[in-house]
Amino acid sequence: MSNETDIISSQEMIQRVFTNIEQSKAEQSNRMTAIWKKIVTSIHGCGPNLYDHSRIIDLKHGILLIETDHPGWNQMFQLNTKYILTGLKRYCPEMGIEMLSFYVKGTKGVIYDTVTDKTIEQEKHKLMERLEKEQEQLEKQGFGAGQTDSAESKPLPPELANLFAHLKDTMLTNSKN
């Protein structure tokens, strides 16, 4: 089976496990946890309980993901979000935390890649350019939404014209709904 040379001390085992963790990230995590505790426990009335029933899970795209052990604690955090964000921005502005997200332990809590307004506008612009190019190509082939002076120009079939109109309308509406 195993001999004495296979046995290692618990200290050596821990060192092997933690050698892959960057020290700066570990220090940053510890600092964030300490700041979280300071801010949350300072909430008048329920602060210490809020802290005891929560833990930081992830920080991504300026969103701090917090796990709680009961939906009631999520509600209490929602009521104190502005206070907590103000504290986080004051004590750790370099983290760039702009929003808090809460979920109950045992449910899935994930921060997905978020889409910004700028990204939406860029995509709208690309789609509009593509639509205009396709419209130009159709007009060159003799199809057109409006008649031109060319004898070869034919109007689009009504179902295709409606489809283009609907596509154009959906691209031009406010997508923040």
mmCIF file with all atom_site columns, C-alpha atoms in Angstrom:
data_model
loop_
_atom_site.group_PDB
_atom_site.id
_atom_site.type_symbol
_atom_site.label_atom_id
_atom_site.label_alt_id
_atom_site.label_comp_id
_atom_site.label_asym_id
_atom_site.label_entity_id
_atom_site.label_seq_id
_atom_site.pdbx_PDB_ins_code
_atom_site.Cartn_x
_atom_site.Cartn_y
_atom_site.Cartn_z
_atom_site.occupancy
_atom_site.B_iso_or_equiv
_atom_site.pdbx_formal_charge
_atom_site.auth_seq_id
_atom_site.auth_comp_id
_atom_site.auth_asym_id
_atom_site.auth_atom_id
_atom_site.pdbx_PDB_model_num
ATOM 1   C CA . MET A 1 1   ? 0.000   0.000  0.000   1.00 0.00 ? 1   MET A CA 1
ATOM 2   C CA . SER A 1 2   ? 1.659   3.254  1.068   1.00 0.00 ? 2   SER A CA 1
ATOM 3   C CA . ASN A 1 3   ? 4.946   3.657  2.812   1.00 0.00 ? 3   ASN A CA 1
ATOM 4   C CA . GLU A 1 4   ? 6.271   6.427  5.068   1.00 0.00 ? 4   GLU A CA 1
ATOM 5   C CA . THR A 1 5   ? 7.592   8.477  2.131   1.00 0.00 ? 5   THR A CA 1
ATOM 6   C CA . ASP A 1 6   ? 4.022   8.981  0.827   1.00 0.00 ? 6   ASP A CA 1
ATOM 7   C CA . ILE A 1 7   ? 2.916   10.672 4.044   1.00 0.00 ? 7   ILE A CA 1
ATOM 8   C CA . ILE A 1 8   ? 3.153   14.471 4.108   1.00 0.00 ? 8   ILE A CA 1
ATOM 9   C CA . SER A 1 9   ? 2.444   16.928 6.857   1.00 0.00 ? 9   SER A CA 1
ATOM 10  C CA . SER A 1 10  ? -0.772  18.929 6.854   1.00 0.00 ? 10  SER A CA 1
ATOM 11  C CA . GLN A 1 11  ? 1.311   22.117 6.582   1.00 0.00 ? 11  GLN A CA 1
ATOM 12  C CA . GLU A 1 12  ? 2.927   20.844 3.376   1.00 0.00 ? 12  GLU A CA 1
ATOM 13  C CA . MET A 1 13  ? -0.461  19.785 2.027   1.00 0.00 ? 13  MET A CA 1
ATOM 14  C CA . ILE A 1 14  ? -1.931  23.243 2.658   1.00 0.00 ? 14  ILE A CA 1
ATOM 15  C CA . GLN A 1 15  ? 1.085   24.928 1.086   1.00 0.00 ? 15  GLN A CA 1
ATOM 16  C CA . ARG A 1 16  ? 0.730   22.771 -2.029  1.00 0.00 ? 16  ARG A CA 1
ATOM 17  C CA . VAL A 1 17  ? -2.962  23.612 -2.350  1.00 0.00 ? 17  VAL A CA 1
ATOM 18  C CA . PHE A 1 18  ? -2.537  27.350 -1.873  1.00 0.00 ? 18  PHE A CA 1
ATOM 19  C CA . THR A 1 19  ? 0.579   27.898 -4.001  1.00 0.00 ? 19  THR A CA 1
ATOM 20  C CA . ASN A 1 20  ? -1.622  28.393 -7.077  1.00 0.00 ? 20  ASN A CA 1
ATOM 21  C CA . ILE A 1 21  ? -3.605  31.220 -5.491  1.00 0.00 ? 21  ILE A CA 1
ATOM 22  C CA . GLU A 1 22  ? -2.158  34.633 -6.219  1.00 0.00 ? 22  GLU A CA 1
ATOM 23  C CA . GLN A 1 23  ? -1.379  36.405 -2.968  1.00 0.00 ? 23  GLN A CA 1
ATOM 24  C CA . SER A 1 24  ? -2.677  39.756 -4.230  1.00 0.00 ? 24  SER A CA 1
ATOM 25  C CA . LYS A 1 25  ? -6.070  38.238 -5.064  1.00 0.00 ? 25  LYS A CA 1
ATOM 26  C CA . ALA A 1 26  ? -6.250  36.588 -1.657  1.00 0.00 ? 26  ALA A CA 1
ATOM 27  C CA . GLU A 1 27  ? -5.391  39.896 0.033   1.00 0.00 ? 27  GLU A CA 1
ATOM 28  C CA . GLN A 1 28  ? -7.977  41.710 -2.079  1.00 0.00 ? 28  GLN A CA 1
ATOM 29  C CA . SER A 1 29  ? -10.588 39.122 -1.129  1.00 0.00 ? 29  SER A CA 1
ATOM 30  C CA . ASN A 1 30  ? -9.749  39.437 2.566   1.00 0.00 ? 30  ASN A CA 1
ATOM 31  C CA . ARG A 1 31  ? -9.914  43.236 2.334   1.00 0.00 ? 31  ARG A CA 1
ATOM 32  C CA . MET A 1 32  ? -13.269 43.076 0.543   1.00 0.00 ? 32  MET A CA 1
ATOM 33  C CA . THR A 1 33  ? -14.653 40.728 3.208   1.00 0.00 ? 33  THR A CA 1
ATOM 34  C CA . ALA A 1 34  ? -13.494 43.062 5.989   1.00 0.00 ? 34  ALA A CA 1
ATOM 35  C CA . ILE A 1 35  ? -15.036 46.098 4.252   1.00 0.00 ? 35  ILE A CA 1
ATOM 36  C CA . TRP A 1 36  ? -18.279 44.163 3.662   1.00 0.00 ? 36  TRP A CA 1
ATOM 37  C CA . LYS A 1 37  ? -18.445 43.290 7.358   1.00 0.00 ? 37  LYS A CA 1
ATOM 38  C CA . LYS A 1 38  ? -17.734 46.882 8.413   1.00 0.00 ? 38  LYS A CA 1
ATOM 39  C CA . ILE A 1 39  ? -20.435 48.338 6.153   1.00 0.00 ? 39  ILE A CA 1
ATOM 40  C CA . VAL A 1 40  ? -23.160 45.746 6.706   1.00 0.00 ? 40  VAL A CA 1
ATOM 41  C CA . THR A 1 41  ? -22.761 45.520 10.484  1.00 0.00 ? 41  THR A CA 1
ATOM 42  C CA . SER A 1 42  ? -23.034 49.317 10.690  1.00 0.00 ? 42  SER A CA 1
ATOM 43  C CA . ILE A 1 43  ? -26.616 49.210 9.365   1.00 0.00 ? 43  ILE A CA 1
ATOM 44  C CA . HIS A 1 44  ? -28.809 50.421 12.218  1.00 0.00 ? 44  HIS A CA 1
ATOM 45  C CA . GLY A 1 45  ? -30.879 47.687 13.829  1.00 0.00 ? 45  GLY A CA 1
ATOM 46  C CA . CYS A 1 46  ? -30.341 44.602 11.690  1.00 0.00 ? 46  CYS A CA 1
ATOM 47  C CA . GLY A 1 47  ? -26.737 45.029 10.470  1.00 0.00 ? 47  GLY A CA 1
ATOM 48  C CA . PRO A 1 48  ? -25.026 42.259 12.469  1.00 0.00 ? 48  PRO A CA 1
ATOM 49  C CA . ASN A 1 49  ? -27.794 39.801 11.547  1.00 0.00 ? 49  ASN A CA 1
ATOM 50  C CA . LEU A 1 50  ? -27.561 40.764 7.879   1.00 0.00 ? 50  LEU A CA 1
ATOM 51  C CA . TYR A 1 51  ? -23.843 40.109 7.934   1.00 0.00 ? 51  TYR A CA 1
ATOM 52  C CA . ASP A 1 52  ? -24.268 36.748 9.720   1.00 0.00 ? 52  ASP A CA 1
ATOM 53  C CA . HIS A 1 53  ? -26.768 35.568 7.093   1.00 0.00 ? 53  HIS A CA 1
ATOM 54  C CA . SER A 1 54  ? -24.837 36.613 3.988   1.00 0.00 ? 54  SER A CA 1
ATOM 55  C CA . ARG A 1 55  ? -21.593 36.086 2.160   1.00 0.00 ? 55  ARG A CA 1
ATOM 56  C CA . ILE A 1 56  ? -19.884 37.530 -0.887  1.00 0.00 ? 56  ILE A CA 1
ATOM 57  C CA . ILE A 1 57  ? -19.809 35.119 -3.824  1.00 0.00 ? 57  ILE A CA 1
ATOM 58  C CA . ASP A 1 58  ? -18.526 37.004 -6.861  1.00 0.00 ? 58  ASP A CA 1
ATOM 59  C CA . LEU A 1 59  ? -17.681 40.390 -8.324  1.00 0.00 ? 59  LEU A CA 1
ATOM 60  C CA . LYS A 1 60  ? -18.034 40.790 -12.071 1.00 0.00 ? 60  LYS A CA 1
ATOM 61  C CA . HIS A 1 61  ? -18.811 43.740 -14.350 1.00 0.00 ? 61  HIS A CA 1
ATOM 62  C CA . GLY A 1 62  ? -19.328 46.011 -11.339 1.00 0.00 ? 62  GLY A CA 1
ATOM 63  C CA . ILE A 1 63  ? -21.952 43.683 -9.832  1.00 0.00 ? 63  ILE A CA 1
ATOM 64  C CA . LEU A 1 64  ? -21.320 42.235 -6.373  1.00 0.00 ? 64  LEU A CA 1
ATOM 65  C CA . LEU A 1 65  ? -23.138 38.903 -5.970  1.00 0.00 ? 65  LEU A CA 1
ATOM 66  C CA . ILE A 1 66  ? -24.280 38.128 -2.424  1.00 0.00 ? 66  ILE A CA 1
ATOM 67  C CA . GLU A 1 67  ? -25.670 34.845 -1.122  1.00 0.00 ? 67  GLU A CA 1
ATOM 68  C CA . THR A 1 68  ? -28.170 34.842 1.757   1.00 0.00 ? 68  THR A CA 1
ATOM 69  C CA . ASP A 1 69  ? -29.750 31.941 3.602   1.00 0.00 ? 69  ASP A CA 1
ATOM 70  C CA . HIS A 1 70  ? -33.382 33.137 3.424   1.00 0.00 ? 70  HIS A CA 1
ATOM 71  C CA . PRO A 1 71  ? -35.472 35.315 1.085   1.00 0.00 ? 71  PRO A CA 1
ATOM 72  C CA . GLY A 1 72  ? -36.292 37.629 4.010   1.00 0.00 ? 72  GLY A CA 1
ATOM 73  C CA . TRP A 1 73  ? -32.638 38.641 4.237   1.00 0.00 ? 73  TRP A CA 1
ATOM 74  C CA . ASN A 1 74  ? -32.661 39.459 0.514   1.00 0.00 ? 74  ASN A CA 1
ATOM 75  C CA . GLN A 1 75  ? -35.542 41.837 1.195   1.00 0.00 ? 75  GLN A CA 1
ATOM 76  C CA . MET A 1 76  ? -33.644 43.488 4.041   1.00 0.00 ? 76  MET A CA 1
ATOM 77  C CA . PHE A 1 77  ? -30.608 43.906 1.776   1.00 0.00 ? 77  PHE A CA 1
ATOM 78  C CA . GLN A 1 78  ? -32.807 45.452 -0.918  1.00 0.00 ? 78  GLN A CA 1
ATOM 79  C CA . LEU A 1 79  ? -33.991 48.026 1.601   1.00 0.00 ? 79  LEU A CA 1
ATOM 80  C CA . ASN A 1 80  ? -30.386 48.905 2.472   1.00 0.00 ? 80  ASN A CA 1
ATOM 81  C CA . THR A 1 81  ? -28.783 48.669 -0.979  1.00 0.00 ? 81  THR A CA 1
ATOM 82  C CA . LYS A 1 82  ? -28.174 52.409 -1.351  1.00 0.00 ? 82  LYS A CA 1
ATOM 83  C CA . TYR A 1 83  ? -26.426 52.583 2.027   1.00 0.00 ? 83  TYR A CA 1
ATOM 84  C CA . ILE A 1 84  ? -24.261 49.547 1.246   1.00 0.00 ? 84  ILE A CA 1
ATOM 85  C CA . LEU A 1 85  ? -23.293 50.804 -2.226  1.00 0.00 ? 85  LEU A CA 1
ATOM 86  C CA . THR A 1 86  ? -22.343 54.198 -0.811  1.00 0.00 ? 86  THR A CA 1
ATOM 87  C CA . GLY A 1 87  ? -20.091 52.491 1.731   1.00 0.00 ? 87  GLY A CA 1
ATOM 88  C CA . LEU A 1 88  ? -18.507 50.211 -0.870  1.00 0.00 ? 88  LEU A CA 1
ATOM 89  C CA . LYS A 1 89  ? -17.815 53.153 -3.192  1.00 0.00 ? 89  LYS A CA 1
ATOM 90  C CA . ARG A 1 90  ? -16.270 55.073 -0.300  1.00 0.00 ? 90  ARG A CA 1
ATOM 91  C CA . TYR A 1 91  ? -14.061 52.295 1.137   1.00 0.00 ? 91  TYR A CA 1
ATOM 92  C CA . CYS A 1 92  ? -13.106 50.438 -2.033  1.00 0.00 ? 92  CYS A CA 1
ATOM 93  C CA . PRO A 1 93  ? -13.647 52.615 -5.114  1.00 0.00 ? 93  PRO A CA 1
ATOM 94  C CA . GLU A 1 94  ? -11.012 50.658 -7.039  1.00 0.00 ? 94  GLU A CA 1
ATOM 95  C CA . MET A 1 95  ? -13.382 47.663 -7.138  1.00 0.00 ? 95  MET A CA 1
ATOM 96  C CA . GLY A 1 96  ? -15.849 49.601 -9.314  1.00 0.00 ? 96  GLY A CA 1
ATOM 97  C CA . ILE A 1 97  ? -18.936 48.145 -7.617  1.00 0.00 ? 97  ILE A CA 1
ATOM 98  C CA . GLU A 1 98  ? -22.067 49.714 -9.126  1.00 0.00 ? 98  GLU A CA 1
ATOM 99  C CA . MET A 1 99  ? -24.770 47.199 -8.237  1.00 0.00 ? 99  MET A CA 1
ATOM 100 C CA . LEU A 1 100 ? -25.617 44.489 -5.724  1.00 0.00 ? 100 LEU A CA 1
ATOM 101 C CA . SER A 1 101 ? -27.335 41.238 -6.642  1.00 0.00 ? 101 SER A CA 1
ATOM 102 C CA . PHE A 1 102 ? -28.723 38.799 -4.078  1.00 0.00 ? 102 PHE A CA 1
ATOM 103 C CA . TYR A 1 103 ? -29.823 35.196 -4.237  1.00 0.00 ? 103 TYR A CA 1
ATOM 104 C CA . VAL A 1 104 ? -30.857 32.564 -1.709  1.00 0.00 ? 104 VAL A CA 1
ATOM 105 C CA . LYS A 1 105 ? -28.455 29.723 -0.922  1.00 0.00 ? 105 LYS A CA 1
ATOM 106 C CA . GLY A 1 106 ? -29.460 26.595 -2.803  1.00 0.00 ? 106 GLY A CA 1
ATOM 107 C CA . THR A 1 107 ? -30.702 28.494 -5.826  1.00 0.00 ? 107 THR A CA 1
ATOM 108 C CA . LYS A 1 108 ? -28.543 29.373 -8.778  1.00 0.00 ? 108 LYS A CA 1
ATOM 109 C CA . GLY A 1 109 ? -26.778 32.693 -8.403  1.00 0.00 ? 109 GLY A CA 1
ATOM 110 C CA . VAL A 1 110 ? -24.618 33.661 -11.372 1.00 0.00 ? 110 VAL A CA 1
ATOM 111 C CA . ILE A 1 111 ? -23.482 36.935 -12.837 1.00 0.00 ? 111 ILE A CA 1
ATOM 112 C CA . TYR A 1 112 ? -23.809 36.672 -16.573 1.00 0.00 ? 112 TYR A CA 1
ATOM 113 C CA . ASP A 1 113 ? -22.034 38.936 -19.010 1.00 0.00 ? 113 ASP A CA 1
ATOM 114 C CA . THR A 1 114 ? -24.102 42.063 -19.050 1.00 0.00 ? 114 THR A CA 1
ATOM 115 C CA . VAL A 1 115 ? -25.057 44.074 -22.078 1.00 0.00 ? 115 VAL A CA 1
ATOM 116 C CA . THR A 1 116 ? -24.571 47.814 -21.808 1.00 0.00 ? 116 THR A CA 1
ATOM 117 C CA . ASP A 1 117 ? -26.587 50.543 -23.500 1.00 0.00 ? 117 ASP A CA 1
ATOM 118 C CA . LYS A 1 118 ? -23.540 51.276 -25.644 1.00 0.00 ? 118 LYS A CA 1
ATOM 119 C CA . THR A 1 119 ? -23.428 47.663 -26.846 1.00 0.00 ? 119 THR A CA 1
ATOM 120 C CA . ILE A 1 120 ? -27.140 47.755 -27.677 1.00 0.00 ? 120 ILE A CA 1
ATOM 121 C CA . GLU A 1 121 ? -26.707 50.957 -29.682 1.00 0.00 ? 121 GLU A CA 1
ATOM 122 C CA . GLN A 1 122 ? -23.733 49.473 -31.568 1.00 0.00 ? 122 GLN A CA 1
ATOM 123 C CA . GLU A 1 123 ? -25.755 46.369 -32.448 1.00 0.00 ? 123 GLU A CA 1
ATOM 124 C CA . LYS A 1 124 ? -28.718 48.501 -33.573 1.00 0.00 ? 124 LYS A CA 1
ATOM 125 C CA . HIS A 1 125 ? -26.392 50.519 -35.791 1.00 0.00 ? 125 HIS A CA 1
ATOM 126 C CA . LYS A 1 126 ? -24.926 47.361 -37.356 1.00 0.00 ? 126 LYS A CA 1
ATOM 127 C CA . LEU A 1 127 ? -28.393 45.928 -37.997 1.00 0.00 ? 127 LEU A CA 1
ATOM 128 C CA . MET A 1 128 ? -29.608 49.182 -39.563 1.00 0.00 ? 128 MET A CA 1
ATOM 129 C CA . GLU A 1 129 ? -26.589 49.258 -41.896 1.00 0.00 ? 129 GLU A CA 1
ATOM 130 C CA . ARG A 1 130 ? -27.214 45.643 -42.859 1.00 0.00 ? 130 ARG A CA 1
ATOM 131 C CA . LEU A 1 131 ? -30.898 46.329 -43.494 1.00 0.00 ? 131 LEU A CA 1
ATOM 132 C CA . GLU A 1 132 ? -30.083 49.341 -45.669 1.00 0.00 ? 132 GLU A CA 1
ATOM 133 C CA . LYS A 1 133 ? -27.571 47.310 -47.713 1.00 0.00 ? 133 LYS A CA 1
ATOM 134 C CA . GLU A 1 134 ? -30.103 44.528 -48.235 1.00 0.00 ? 134 GLU A CA 1
ATOM 135 C CA . GLN A 1 135 ? -32.718 47.075 -49.262 1.00 0.00 ? 135 GLN A CA 1
ATOM 136 C CA . GLU A 1 136 ? -30.286 48.586 -51.783 1.00 0.00 ? 136 GLU A CA 1
ATOM 137 C CA . GLN A 1 137 ? -29.568 45.133 -53.221 1.00 0.00 ? 137 GLN A CA 1
ATOM 138 C CA . LEU A 1 138 ? -33.266 44.401 -53.582 1.00 0.00 ? 138 LEU A CA 1
ATOM 139 C CA . GLU A 1 139 ? -33.828 47.748 -55.288 1.00 0.00 ? 139 GLU A CA 1
ATOM 140 C CA . LYS A 1 140 ? -30.973 46.998 -57.720 1.00 0.00 ? 140 LYS A CA 1
ATOM 141 C CA . GLN A 1 141 ? -32.730 43.728 -58.561 1.00 0.00 ? 141 GLN A CA 1
ATOM 142 C CA . GLY A 1 142 ? -35.902 45.604 -59.361 1.00 0.00 ? 142 GLY A CA 1
ATOM 143 C CA . PHE A 1 143 ? -37.719 45.346 -56.048 1.00 0.00 ? 143 PHE A CA 1
ATOM 144 C CA . GLY A 1 144 ? -38.425 48.479 -54.080 1.00 0.00 ? 144 GLY A CA 1
ATOM 145 C CA . ALA A 1 145 ? -40.528 49.673 -51.193 1.00 0.00 ? 145 ALA A CA 1
ATOM 146 C CA . GLY A 1 146 ? -41.252 52.840 -53.137 1.00 0.00 ? 146 GLY A CA 1
ATOM 147 C CA . GLN A 1 147 ? -41.477 53.020 -56.911 1.00 0.00 ? 147 GLN A CA 1
ATOM 148 C CA . THR A 1 148 ? -38.575 54.481 -58.850 1.00 0.00 ? 148 THR A CA 1
ATOM 149 C CA . ASP A 1 149 ? -38.626 55.850 -62.370 1.00 0.00 ? 149 ASP A CA 1
ATOM 150 C CA . SER A 1 150 ? -37.166 52.625 -63.711 1.00 0.00 ? 150 SER A CA 1
ATOM 151 C CA . ALA A 1 151 ? -39.540 50.525 -65.767 1.00 0.00 ? 151 ALA A CA 1
ATOM 152 C CA . GLU A 1 152 ? -37.942 47.367 -64.366 1.00 0.00 ? 152 GLU A CA 1
ATOM 153 C CA . SER A 1 153 ? -38.690 48.289 -60.748 1.00 0.00 ? 153 SER A CA 1
ATOM 154 C CA . LYS A 1 154 ? -41.370 46.148 -59.138 1.00 0.00 ? 154 LYS A CA 1
ATOM 155 C CA . PRO A 1 155 ? -43.017 46.707 -55.757 1.00 0.00 ? 155 PRO A CA 1
ATOM 156 C CA . LEU A 1 156 ? -42.249 44.248 -52.983 1.00 0.00 ? 156 LEU A CA 1
ATOM 157 C CA . PRO A 1 157 ? -44.893 41.611 -52.340 1.00 0.00 ? 157 PRO A CA 1
ATOM 158 C CA . PRO A 1 158 ? -47.094 42.817 -49.443 1.00 0.00 ? 158 PRO A CA 1
ATOM 159 C CA . GLU A 1 159 ? -45.929 40.086 -47.035 1.00 0.00 ? 159 GLU A CA 1
ATOM 160 C CA . LEU A 1 160 ? -42.261 40.961 -47.675 1.00 0.00 ? 160 LEU A CA 1
ATOM 161 C CA . ALA A 1 161 ? -42.957 44.702 -47.348 1.00 0.00 ? 161 ALA A CA 1
ATOM 162 C CA . ASN A 1 162 ? -44.747 44.045 -44.040 1.00 0.00 ? 162 ASN A CA 1
ATOM 163 C CA . LEU A 1 163 ? -41.849 41.907 -42.832 1.00 0.00 ? 163 LEU A CA 1
ATOM 164 C CA . PHE A 1 164 ? -39.354 44.685 -43.625 1.00 0.00 ? 164 PHE A CA 1
ATOM 165 C CA . ALA A 1 165 ? -41.576 47.278 -41.948 1.00 0.00 ? 165 ALA A CA 1
ATOM 166 C CA . HIS A 1 166 ? -41.883 45.123 -38.819 1.00 0.00 ? 166 HIS A CA 1
ATOM 167 C CA . LEU A 1 167 ? -38.130 44.485 -38.733 1.00 0.00 ? 167 LEU A CA 1
ATOM 168 C CA . LYS A 1 168 ? -37.423 48.189 -39.067 1.00 0.00 ? 168 LYS A CA 1
ATOM 169 C CA . ASP A 1 169 ? -39.938 49.061 -36.313 1.00 0.00 ? 169 ASP A CA 1
ATOM 170 C CA . THR A 1 170 ? -38.500 46.539 -33.854 1.00 0.00 ? 170 THR A CA 1
ATOM 171 C CA . MET A 1 171 ? -34.968 47.798 -34.475 1.00 0.00 ? 171 MET A CA 1
ATOM 172 C CA . LEU A 1 172 ? -35.944 51.408 -33.910 1.00 0.00 ? 172 LEU A CA 1
ATOM 173 C CA . THR A 1 173 ? -37.916 50.883 -30.696 1.00 0.00 ? 173 THR A CA 1
ATOM 174 C CA . ASN A 1 174 ? -36.382 51.383 -27.295 1.00 0.00 ? 174 ASN A CA 1
ATOM 175 C CA . SER A 1 175 ? -34.897 48.023 -26.272 1.00 0.00 ? 175 SER A CA 1
ATOM 176 C CA . LYS A 1 176 ? -34.654 48.872 -22.546 1.00 0.00 ? 176 LYS A CA 1
ATOM 177 C CA . ASN A 1 177 ? -38.150 47.453 -21.928 1.00 0.00 ? 177 ASN A CA 1
#
